Amino acid sequence: MENKQSTFPTNHVVGFFLSIAMTVLAAIIALRTNLSGNVIMWIIGTLAIFQAGVQLFMFMHINEGKDGKTNYINIIYSVFMALIIVFGSIWVLTTGHAAH
């Protein structure tokens, strides 16, 4: 007979409510404050990064598995590649390299 443990997914519920809270907070800051556009964008960007971290740990279980280092290395590499693509594209398009 299999021994099934039916536990309530507390991490998922906490992660869900944290994600909802950060989304609502970003909407309130964007719609209800008189801050400048740059400040609002920085706050929303910061909340988005925190929300991505919450989702990685709470939903995607990034710290579980045989070798936790592999997951972290893959994420760091993915972020590095995304930054190279985004900032490389901005650099090429703003410095006139596309005009040749």
Tab-separated table of C-alpha atoms in Angstrom:
chain	number	residue	atom	x	y	z
A	1	MET	CA	0.000	0.000	0.000
A	2	GLU	CA	1.294	3.444	-0.897
A	3	ASN	CA	1.617	5.976	1.841
A	4	LYS	CA	0.198	9.210	0.415
A	5	GLN	CA	0.673	12.334	2.401
A	6	SER	CA	-2.116	14.768	1.713
A	7	THR	CA	-0.784	18.069	2.922
A	8	PHE	CA	-2.151	21.484	2.217
A	9	PRO	CA	0.068	23.377	-0.280
A	10	THR	CA	0.949	26.214	2.074
A	11	ASN	CA	3.869	27.446	-0.040
A	12	HIS	CA	1.673	27.731	-3.107
A	13	VAL	CA	-1.019	29.667	-1.266
A	14	VAL	CA	1.507	32.029	0.320
A	15	GLY	CA	3.223	32.541	-3.047
A	16	PHE	CA	-0.105	33.193	-4.743
A	17	PHE	CA	-1.152	35.828	-2.211
A	18	LEU	CA	2.284	37.464	-2.278
A	19	SER	CA	2.092	37.674	-6.077
A	20	ILE	CA	-1.407	39.142	-5.935
A	21	ALA	CA	-0.328	41.644	-3.256
A	22	MET	CA	2.649	42.823	-5.329
A	23	THR	CA	0.469	43.185	-8.425
A	24	VAL	CA	-2.151	45.200	-6.533
A	25	LEU	CA	0.578	47.330	-4.937
A	26	ALA	CA	2.059	48.091	-8.364
A	27	ALA	CA	-1.378	49.058	-9.693
A	28	ILE	CA	-2.066	51.313	-6.712
A	29	ILE	CA	1.307	53.011	-7.071
A	30	ALA	CA	0.778	53.517	-10.786
A	31	LEU	CA	-2.790	54.783	-10.582
A	32	ARG	CA	-3.127	56.501	-7.214
A	33	THR	CA	0.170	58.330	-6.648
A	34	ASN	CA	1.577	61.549	-8.061
A	35	LEU	CA	5.094	60.204	-8.470
A	36	SER	CA	7.018	60.838	-11.664
A	37	GLY	CA	6.862	58.317	-14.473
A	38	ASN	CA	10.458	57.210	-13.923
A	39	VAL	CA	9.915	56.529	-10.226
A	40	ILE	CA	6.741	54.573	-10.938
A	41	MET	CA	8.521	52.461	-13.562
A	42	TRP	CA	11.413	51.729	-11.180
A	43	ILE	CA	8.998	50.680	-8.432
A	44	ILE	CA	7.006	48.467	-10.796
A	45	GLY	CA	10.229	46.930	-12.151
A	46	THR	CA	11.480	46.209	-8.638
A	47	LEU	CA	8.169	44.616	-7.665
A	48	ALA	CA	8.293	42.528	-10.861
A	49	ILE	CA	11.745	41.211	-9.962
A	50	PHE	CA	10.574	40.330	-6.439
A	51	GLN	CA	7.496	38.640	-7.869
A	52	ALA	CA	9.649	36.584	-10.244
A	53	GLY	CA	11.749	35.493	-7.270
A	54	VAL	CA	8.656	34.514	-5.293
A	55	GLN	CA	7.397	32.463	-8.211
A	56	LEU	CA	10.757	30.744	-8.708
A	57	PHE	CA	10.925	29.656	-5.082
A	58	MET	CA	7.265	29.048	-4.275
A	59	PHE	CA	5.915	27.553	-7.514
A	60	MET	CA	8.891	26.291	-9.499
A	61	HIS	CA	10.744	24.882	-6.461
A	62	ILE	CA	14.102	26.207	-7.618
A	63	ASN	CA	15.794	25.149	-4.387
A	64	GLU	CA	14.687	21.503	-4.633
A	65	GLY	CA	16.257	18.630	-6.490
A	66	LYS	CA	19.419	16.564	-6.355
A	67	ASP	CA	21.797	19.359	-7.152
A	68	GLY	CA	20.460	22.801	-6.284
A	69	LYS	CA	23.491	24.512	-7.817
A	70	THR	CA	22.520	23.449	-11.324
A	71	ASN	CA	19.192	25.272	-11.112
A	72	TYR	CA	20.861	28.455	-9.910
A	73	ILE	CA	23.534	28.298	-12.601
A	74	ASN	CA	20.880	27.830	-15.294
A	75	ILE	CA	18.905	30.824	-14.041
A	76	ILE	CA	21.988	33.036	-13.810
A	77	TYR	CA	22.987	32.041	-17.337
A	78	SER	CA	19.467	32.735	-18.639
A	79	VAL	CA	19.385	36.182	-17.036
A	80	PHE	CA	22.857	36.924	-18.419
A	81	MET	CA	21.820	35.938	-21.944
A	82	ALA	CA	18.593	37.952	-21.723
A	83	LEU	CA	20.540	41.031	-20.614
A	84	ILE	CA	23.025	40.624	-23.470
A	85	ILE	CA	20.207	40.343	-26.000
A	86	VAL	CA	18.246	43.314	-24.658
A	87	PHE	CA	21.146	45.696	-24.073
A	88	GLY	CA	22.961	44.551	-27.214
A	89	SER	CA	19.871	45.272	-29.276
A	90	ILE	CA	19.457	48.695	-27.694
A	91	TRP	CA	23.135	49.455	-28.284
A	92	VAL	CA	23.023	48.439	-31.948
A	93	LEU	CA	19.798	50.317	-32.660
A	94	THR	CA	20.823	53.546	-30.909
A	95	THR	CA	24.384	53.892	-32.181
A	96	GLY	CA	23.576	53.788	-35.875
A	97	HIS	CA	24.966	50.358	-36.650
A	98	ALA	CA	21.713	49.453	-38.401
A	99	ALA	CA	22.175	52.317	-40.892
A	100	HIS	CA	25.052	50.637	-42.789
